[in-house]
mmCIF file with all atom_site columns, C-alpha atoms in Angstrom:
data_model
loop_
_atom_site.group_PDB
_atom_site.id
_atom_site.type_symbol
_atom_site.label_atom_id
_atom_site.label_alt_id
_atom_site.label_comp_id
_atom_site.label_asym_id
_atom_site.label_entity_id
_atom_site.label_seq_id
_atom_site.pdbx_PDB_ins_code
_atom_site.Cartn_x
_atom_site.Cartn_y
_atom_site.Cartn_z
_atom_site.occupancy
_atom_site.B_iso_or_equiv
_atom_site.pdbx_formal_charge
_atom_site.auth_seq_id
_atom_site.auth_comp_id
_atom_site.auth_asym_id
_atom_site.auth_atom_id
_atom_site.pdbx_PDB_model_num
ATOM 1   C CA . UNK A 1 1   ? 19.939 -28.401 -14.120 1.00 46.00 ? 1324 UNK A CA 1
ATOM 2   C CA . UNK A 1 2   ? 17.230 -30.693 -12.855 1.00 57.00 ? 1325 UNK A CA 1
ATOM 3   C CA . UNK A 1 3   ? 16.535 -34.151 -14.207 1.00 77.00 ? 1326 UNK A CA 1
ATOM 4   C CA . UNK A 1 4   ? 14.541 -32.696 -17.095 1.00 92.00 ? 1327 UNK A CA 1
ATOM 5   C CA . UNK A 1 5   ? 15.432 -33.678 -20.628 1.00 96.00 ? 1328 UNK A CA 1
ATOM 6   C CA . UNK A 1 6   ? 15.525 -30.764 -23.073 1.00 93.00 ? 1329 UNK A CA 1
ATOM 7   C CA . UNK A 1 7   ? 14.994 -31.246 -26.796 1.00 95.00 ? 1330 UNK A CA 1
ATOM 8   C CA . UNK A 1 8   ? 16.663 -28.392 -28.704 1.00 95.00 ? 1331 UNK A CA 1
ATOM 9   C CA . UNK A 1 9   ? 15.450 -27.496 -32.199 1.00 90.00 ? 1332 UNK A CA 1
ATOM 10  C CA . UNK A 1 10  ? 17.254 -24.264 -32.995 1.00 90.00 ? 1333 UNK A CA 1
ATOM 11  C CA . UNK A 1 11  ? 15.799 -21.765 -35.485 1.00 86.00 ? 1334 UNK A CA 1
ATOM 12  C CA . UNK A 1 12  ? 19.335 -20.697 -36.500 1.00 87.00 ? 1335 UNK A CA 1
ATOM 13  C CA . UNK A 1 13  ? 20.517 -24.299 -36.835 1.00 88.00 ? 1336 UNK A CA 1
ATOM 14  C CA . UNK A 1 14  ? 20.936 -26.217 -40.070 1.00 87.00 ? 1337 UNK A CA 1
ATOM 15  C CA . UNK A 1 15  ? 17.631 -27.442 -41.490 1.00 82.00 ? 1338 UNK A CA 1
ATOM 16  C CA . UNK A 1 16  ? 17.125 -31.042 -40.317 1.00 81.00 ? 1339 UNK A CA 1
ATOM 17  C CA . UNK A 1 17  ? 17.143 -33.593 -43.132 1.00 79.00 ? 1340 UNK A CA 1
ATOM 18  C CA . UNK A 1 18  ? 14.978 -35.989 -41.081 1.00 81.00 ? 1341 UNK A CA 1
ATOM 19  C CA . UNK A 1 19  ? 12.693 -35.847 -38.009 1.00 85.00 ? 1342 UNK A CA 1
ATOM 20  C CA . UNK A 1 20  ? 15.109 -35.078 -35.146 1.00 88.00 ? 1343 UNK A CA 1
ATOM 21  C CA . UNK A 1 21  ? 16.208 -32.423 -32.669 1.00 90.00 ? 1344 UNK A CA 1
ATOM 22  C CA . UNK A 1 22  ? 19.508 -30.603 -33.194 1.00 94.00 ? 1345 UNK A CA 1
ATOM 23  C CA . UNK A 1 23  ? 20.524 -31.632 -29.669 1.00 95.00 ? 1346 UNK A CA 1
ATOM 24  C CA . UNK A 1 24  ? 19.111 -33.375 -26.628 1.00 95.00 ? 1347 UNK A CA 1
ATOM 25  C CA . UNK A 1 25  ? 20.292 -32.464 -23.157 1.00 96.00 ? 1348 UNK A CA 1
ATOM 26  C CA . UNK A 1 26  ? 20.032 -34.476 -19.957 1.00 95.00 ? 1349 UNK A CA 1
ATOM 27  C CA . UNK A 1 27  ? 21.933 -34.215 -16.654 1.00 94.00 ? 1350 UNK A CA 1
ATOM 28  C CA . UNK A 1 28  ? 24.563 -31.868 -18.118 1.00 94.00 ? 1351 UNK A CA 1
ATOM 29  C CA . UNK A 1 29  ? 25.241 -34.035 -21.167 1.00 97.00 ? 1352 UNK A CA 1
ATOM 30  C CA . UNK A 1 30  ? 24.376 -32.673 -24.602 1.00 98.00 ? 1353 UNK A CA 1
ATOM 31  C CA . UNK A 1 31  ? 24.061 -35.106 -27.503 1.00 98.00 ? 1354 UNK A CA 1
ATOM 32  C CA . UNK A 1 32  ? 24.253 -33.444 -30.922 1.00 97.00 ? 1355 UNK A CA 1
ATOM 33  C CA . UNK A 1 33  ? 22.605 -35.022 -33.919 1.00 96.00 ? 1356 UNK A CA 1
ATOM 34  C CA . UNK A 1 34  ? 24.932 -35.806 -36.799 1.00 96.00 ? 1357 UNK A CA 1
ATOM 35  C CA . UNK A 1 35  ? 25.454 -32.740 -38.941 1.00 96.00 ? 1358 UNK A CA 1
ATOM 36  C CA . UNK A 1 36  ? 25.595 -32.709 -42.713 1.00 95.00 ? 1359 UNK A CA 1
ATOM 37  C CA . UNK A 1 37  ? 27.627 -30.356 -44.930 1.00 97.00 ? 1360 UNK A CA 1
ATOM 38  C CA . UNK A 1 38  ? 24.581 -28.256 -45.791 1.00 95.00 ? 1361 UNK A CA 1
ATOM 39  C CA . UNK A 1 39  ? 24.606 -24.477 -45.578 1.00 94.00 ? 1362 UNK A CA 1
ATOM 40  C CA . UNK A 1 40  ? 22.148 -23.175 -42.952 1.00 91.00 ? 1363 UNK A CA 1
ATOM 41  C CA . UNK A 1 41  ? 21.812 -19.943 -44.970 1.00 89.00 ? 1364 UNK A CA 1
ATOM 42  C CA . UNK A 1 42  ? 21.013 -21.834 -48.197 1.00 88.00 ? 1365 UNK A CA 1
ATOM 43  C CA . UNK A 1 43  ? 19.871 -25.354 -47.273 1.00 84.00 ? 1366 UNK A CA 1
ATOM 44  C CA . UNK A 1 44  ? 19.006 -26.282 -50.855 1.00 89.00 ? 1367 UNK A CA 1
ATOM 45  C CA . UNK A 1 45  ? 22.360 -25.165 -52.294 1.00 92.00 ? 1368 UNK A CA 1
ATOM 46  C CA . UNK A 1 46  ? 24.717 -27.825 -53.666 1.00 95.00 ? 1369 UNK A CA 1
ATOM 47  C CA . UNK A 1 47  ? 27.068 -29.375 -51.112 1.00 96.00 ? 1370 UNK A CA 1
ATOM 48  C CA . UNK A 1 48  ? 30.642 -28.105 -51.002 1.00 97.00 ? 1371 UNK A CA 1
ATOM 49  C CA . UNK A 1 49  ? 33.071 -29.979 -53.270 1.00 97.00 ? 1372 UNK A CA 1
ATOM 50  C CA . UNK A 1 50  ? 35.480 -32.430 -51.655 1.00 98.00 ? 1373 UNK A CA 1
ATOM 51  C CA . UNK A 1 51  ? 36.053 -33.870 -48.214 1.00 98.00 ? 1374 UNK A CA 1
ATOM 52  C CA . UNK A 1 52  ? 37.965 -30.870 -46.791 1.00 98.00 ? 1375 UNK A CA 1
ATOM 53  C CA . UNK A 1 53  ? 35.208 -28.389 -47.671 1.00 98.00 ? 1376 UNK A CA 1
ATOM 54  C CA . UNK A 1 54  ? 32.467 -30.741 -46.489 1.00 98.00 ? 1377 UNK A CA 1
ATOM 55  C CA . UNK A 1 55  ? 34.287 -31.452 -43.216 1.00 98.00 ? 1378 UNK A CA 1
ATOM 56  C CA . UNK A 1 56  ? 34.693 -27.727 -42.593 1.00 98.00 ? 1379 UNK A CA 1
ATOM 57  C CA . UNK A 1 57  ? 30.981 -27.115 -43.232 1.00 98.00 ? 1380 UNK A CA 1
ATOM 58  C CA . UNK A 1 58  ? 29.989 -29.986 -40.910 1.00 98.00 ? 1381 UNK A CA 1
ATOM 59  C CA . UNK A 1 59  ? 32.240 -28.640 -38.146 1.00 98.00 ? 1382 UNK A CA 1
ATOM 60  C CA . UNK A 1 60  ? 30.810 -25.123 -38.612 1.00 97.00 ? 1383 UNK A CA 1
ATOM 61  C CA . UNK A 1 61  ? 27.306 -26.607 -38.331 1.00 96.00 ? 1384 UNK A CA 1
ATOM 62  C CA . UNK A 1 62  ? 28.282 -28.358 -35.098 1.00 97.00 ? 1385 UNK A CA 1
ATOM 63  C CA . UNK A 1 63  ? 29.583 -25.012 -33.812 1.00 97.00 ? 1386 UNK A CA 1
ATOM 64  C CA . UNK A 1 64  ? 26.224 -23.377 -34.665 1.00 96.00 ? 1387 UNK A CA 1
ATOM 65  C CA . UNK A 1 65  ? 24.313 -26.010 -32.704 1.00 97.00 ? 1388 UNK A CA 1
ATOM 66  C CA . UNK A 1 66  ? 26.741 -25.891 -29.776 1.00 97.00 ? 1389 UNK A CA 1
ATOM 67  C CA . UNK A 1 67  ? 26.527 -22.086 -29.653 1.00 97.00 ? 1390 UNK A CA 1
ATOM 68  C CA . UNK A 1 68  ? 22.736 -22.351 -29.747 1.00 96.00 ? 1391 UNK A CA 1
ATOM 69  C CA . UNK A 1 69  ? 22.814 -24.331 -26.499 1.00 96.00 ? 1392 UNK A CA 1
ATOM 70  C CA . UNK A 1 70  ? 25.473 -22.137 -24.890 1.00 97.00 ? 1393 UNK A CA 1
ATOM 71  C CA . UNK A 1 71  ? 28.488 -24.369 -25.538 1.00 98.00 ? 1394 UNK A CA 1
ATOM 72  C CA . UNK A 1 72  ? 31.468 -24.599 -27.904 1.00 98.00 ? 1395 UNK A CA 1
ATOM 73  C CA . UNK A 1 73  ? 33.767 -27.215 -29.379 1.00 98.00 ? 1396 UNK A CA 1
ATOM 74  C CA . UNK A 1 74  ? 35.868 -27.029 -26.203 1.00 97.00 ? 1397 UNK A CA 1
ATOM 75  C CA . UNK A 1 75  ? 32.985 -28.794 -24.416 1.00 98.00 ? 1398 UNK A CA 1
ATOM 76  C CA . UNK A 1 76  ? 32.950 -31.749 -26.828 1.00 98.00 ? 1399 UNK A CA 1
ATOM 77  C CA . UNK A 1 77  ? 34.184 -34.976 -25.249 1.00 98.00 ? 1400 UNK A CA 1
ATOM 78  C CA . UNK A 1 78  ? 33.461 -37.445 -28.041 1.00 98.00 ? 1401 UNK A CA 1
ATOM 79  C CA . UNK A 1 79  ? 32.765 -37.435 -31.802 1.00 98.00 ? 1402 UNK A CA 1
ATOM 80  C CA . UNK A 1 80  ? 31.537 -40.097 -34.160 1.00 98.00 ? 1403 UNK A CA 1
ATOM 81  C CA . UNK A 1 81  ? 32.494 -39.512 -37.774 1.00 98.00 ? 1404 UNK A CA 1
ATOM 82  C CA . UNK A 1 82  ? 31.112 -41.230 -40.845 1.00 98.00 ? 1405 UNK A CA 1
ATOM 83  C CA . UNK A 1 83  ? 32.869 -41.203 -44.227 1.00 98.00 ? 1406 UNK A CA 1
ATOM 84  C CA . UNK A 1 84  ? 31.464 -42.602 -47.470 1.00 98.00 ? 1407 UNK A CA 1
ATOM 85  C CA . UNK A 1 85  ? 34.911 -42.797 -49.139 1.00 98.00 ? 1408 UNK A CA 1
ATOM 86  C CA . UNK A 1 86  ? 36.980 -43.856 -46.131 1.00 98.00 ? 1409 UNK A CA 1
ATOM 87  C CA . UNK A 1 87  ? 40.150 -45.030 -47.892 1.00 98.00 ? 1410 UNK A CA 1
ATOM 88  C CA . UNK A 1 88  ? 40.297 -42.009 -50.175 1.00 98.00 ? 1411 UNK A CA 1
ATOM 89  C CA . UNK A 1 89  ? 39.254 -39.301 -47.694 1.00 98.00 ? 1412 UNK A CA 1
ATOM 90  C CA . UNK A 1 90  ? 40.485 -40.350 -44.223 1.00 98.00 ? 1413 UNK A CA 1
ATOM 91  C CA . UNK A 1 91  ? 43.825 -38.488 -44.228 1.00 98.00 ? 1414 UNK A CA 1
ATOM 92  C CA . UNK A 1 92  ? 42.419 -35.251 -45.673 1.00 98.00 ? 1415 UNK A CA 1
ATOM 93  C CA . UNK A 1 93  ? 39.418 -35.465 -43.334 1.00 98.00 ? 1416 UNK A CA 1
ATOM 94  C CA . UNK A 1 94  ? 41.779 -35.717 -40.346 1.00 98.00 ? 1417 UNK A CA 1
ATOM 95  C CA . UNK A 1 95  ? 43.786 -32.684 -41.471 1.00 98.00 ? 1418 UNK A CA 1
ATOM 96  C CA . UNK A 1 96  ? 40.671 -30.511 -41.585 1.00 98.00 ? 1419 UNK A CA 1
ATOM 97  C CA . UNK A 1 97  ? 38.961 -31.956 -38.491 1.00 98.00 ? 1420 UNK A CA 1
ATOM 98  C CA . UNK A 1 98  ? 42.000 -31.444 -36.267 1.00 97.00 ? 1421 UNK A CA 1
ATOM 99  C CA . UNK A 1 99  ? 42.136 -27.686 -36.960 1.00 98.00 ? 1422 UNK A CA 1
ATOM 100 C CA . UNK A 1 100 ? 38.875 -27.153 -35.046 1.00 98.00 ? 1423 UNK A CA 1
ATOM 101 C CA . UNK A 1 101 ? 40.306 -28.246 -31.702 1.00 98.00 ? 1424 UNK A CA 1
ATOM 102 C CA . UNK A 1 102 ? 42.991 -26.778 -29.483 1.00 95.00 ? 1425 UNK A CA 1
ATOM 103 C CA . UNK A 1 103 ? 46.266 -28.756 -29.436 1.00 93.00 ? 1426 UNK A CA 1
ATOM 104 C CA . UNK A 1 104 ? 46.141 -31.457 -26.778 1.00 94.00 ? 1427 UNK A CA 1
ATOM 105 C CA . UNK A 1 105 ? 42.338 -31.100 -26.449 1.00 95.00 ? 1428 UNK A CA 1
ATOM 106 C CA . UNK A 1 106 ? 41.086 -33.580 -29.046 1.00 97.00 ? 1429 UNK A CA 1
ATOM 107 C CA . UNK A 1 107 ? 37.854 -35.379 -28.123 1.00 98.00 ? 1430 UNK A CA 1
ATOM 108 C CA . UNK A 1 108 ? 37.649 -39.151 -28.068 1.00 98.00 ? 1431 UNK A CA 1
ATOM 109 C CA . UNK A 1 109 ? 36.594 -40.266 -31.534 1.00 98.00 ? 1432 UNK A CA 1
ATOM 110 C CA . UNK A 1 110 ? 35.336 -43.120 -33.656 1.00 98.00 ? 1433 UNK A CA 1
ATOM 111 C CA . UNK A 1 111 ? 35.469 -42.893 -37.452 1.00 98.00 ? 1434 UNK A CA 1
ATOM 112 C CA . UNK A 1 112 ? 33.802 -45.444 -39.674 1.00 98.00 ? 1435 UNK A CA 1
ATOM 113 C CA . UNK A 1 113 ? 33.272 -45.968 -43.366 1.00 98.00 ? 1436 UNK A CA 1
ATOM 114 C CA . UNK A 1 114 ? 29.643 -46.182 -44.457 1.00 98.00 ? 1437 UNK A CA 1
ATOM 115 C CA . UNK A 1 115 ? 27.956 -47.006 -47.735 1.00 98.00 ? 1438 UNK A CA 1
ATOM 116 C CA . UNK A 1 116 ? 25.942 -43.804 -47.905 1.00 97.00 ? 1439 UNK A CA 1
ATOM 117 C CA . UNK A 1 117 ? 24.792 -40.672 -46.079 1.00 97.00 ? 1440 UNK A CA 1
ATOM 118 C CA . UNK A 1 118 ? 21.764 -38.399 -46.401 1.00 94.00 ? 1441 UNK A CA 1
ATOM 119 C CA . UNK A 1 119 ? 21.857 -35.720 -49.110 1.00 93.00 ? 1442 UNK A CA 1
ATOM 120 C CA . UNK A 1 120 ? 24.772 -37.488 -50.833 1.00 96.00 ? 1443 UNK A CA 1
ATOM 121 C CA . UNK A 1 121 ? 27.271 -36.182 -48.267 1.00 97.00 ? 1444 UNK A CA 1
ATOM 122 C CA . UNK A 1 122 ? 30.831 -37.455 -47.980 1.00 98.00 ? 1445 UNK A CA 1
ATOM 123 C CA . UNK A 1 123 ? 30.924 -36.886 -44.202 1.00 98.00 ? 1446 UNK A CA 1
ATOM 124 C CA . UNK A 1 124 ? 28.644 -36.650 -41.188 1.00 98.00 ? 1447 UNK A CA 1
ATOM 125 C CA . UNK A 1 125 ? 29.722 -36.007 -37.590 1.00 98.00 ? 1448 UNK A CA 1
ATOM 126 C CA . UNK A 1 126 ? 27.769 -36.262 -34.357 1.00 98.00 ? 1449 UNK A CA 1
ATOM 127 C CA . UNK A 1 127 ? 29.119 -35.499 -30.917 1.00 98.00 ? 1450 UNK A CA 1
ATOM 128 C CA . UNK A 1 128 ? 28.656 -35.583 -27.179 1.00 98.00 ? 1451 UNK A CA 1
ATOM 129 C CA . UNK A 1 129 ? 29.365 -32.490 -25.115 1.00 98.00 ? 1452 UNK A CA 1
ATOM 130 C CA . UNK A 1 130 ? 29.410 -31.882 -21.370 1.00 98.00 ? 1453 UNK A CA 1
ATOM 131 C CA . UNK A 1 131 ? 28.051 -28.713 -19.832 1.00 95.00 ? 1454 UNK A CA 1
ATOM 132 C CA . UNK A 1 132 ? 30.482 -27.256 -17.251 1.00 93.00 ? 1455 UNK A CA 1
ATOM 133 C CA . UNK A 1 133 ? 29.314 -27.660 -13.675 1.00 84.00 ? 1456 UNK A CA 1
#
C-alpha cells in the first residue's frame, strides 16, 4: 500500500450515529471508529438488553467493519472500551469480550468508565488493526 490514506464508509456497516468513517487506513494501520450496539439490519430497533448482549452486538459490528476492509479480529492489536456503568458491568463485559479472541491472542486494551454514550448505549469499543505485510 502506498502512503495514501483511505477513508472507508461501508454500505454493509452499521449506520453511523455521527459524521465519521467506519475505518481509516494509513500505512497498513486500520483505525476503526467506536461501534455501538445497534443492529445494522434494523438501525432504529431498540438496543439489546444488558451489558453482555450489547457487548456481543458491538463486537459483531466490529467484525462487520473489519471484514469490510478485508481483516478480522485476529488483526486487532489494541481496543479502547467505554462503559457507562463501569462498576456494575466490568466483570460481565470482560466475560463476553474475551470470547471473541483466541486464547493467548488478546489485544492490548484500555477500558474506562464514562458518563454517557451515543444512543444510550452501555458500551462502545473502538480498535486499531494492522494489515499483514
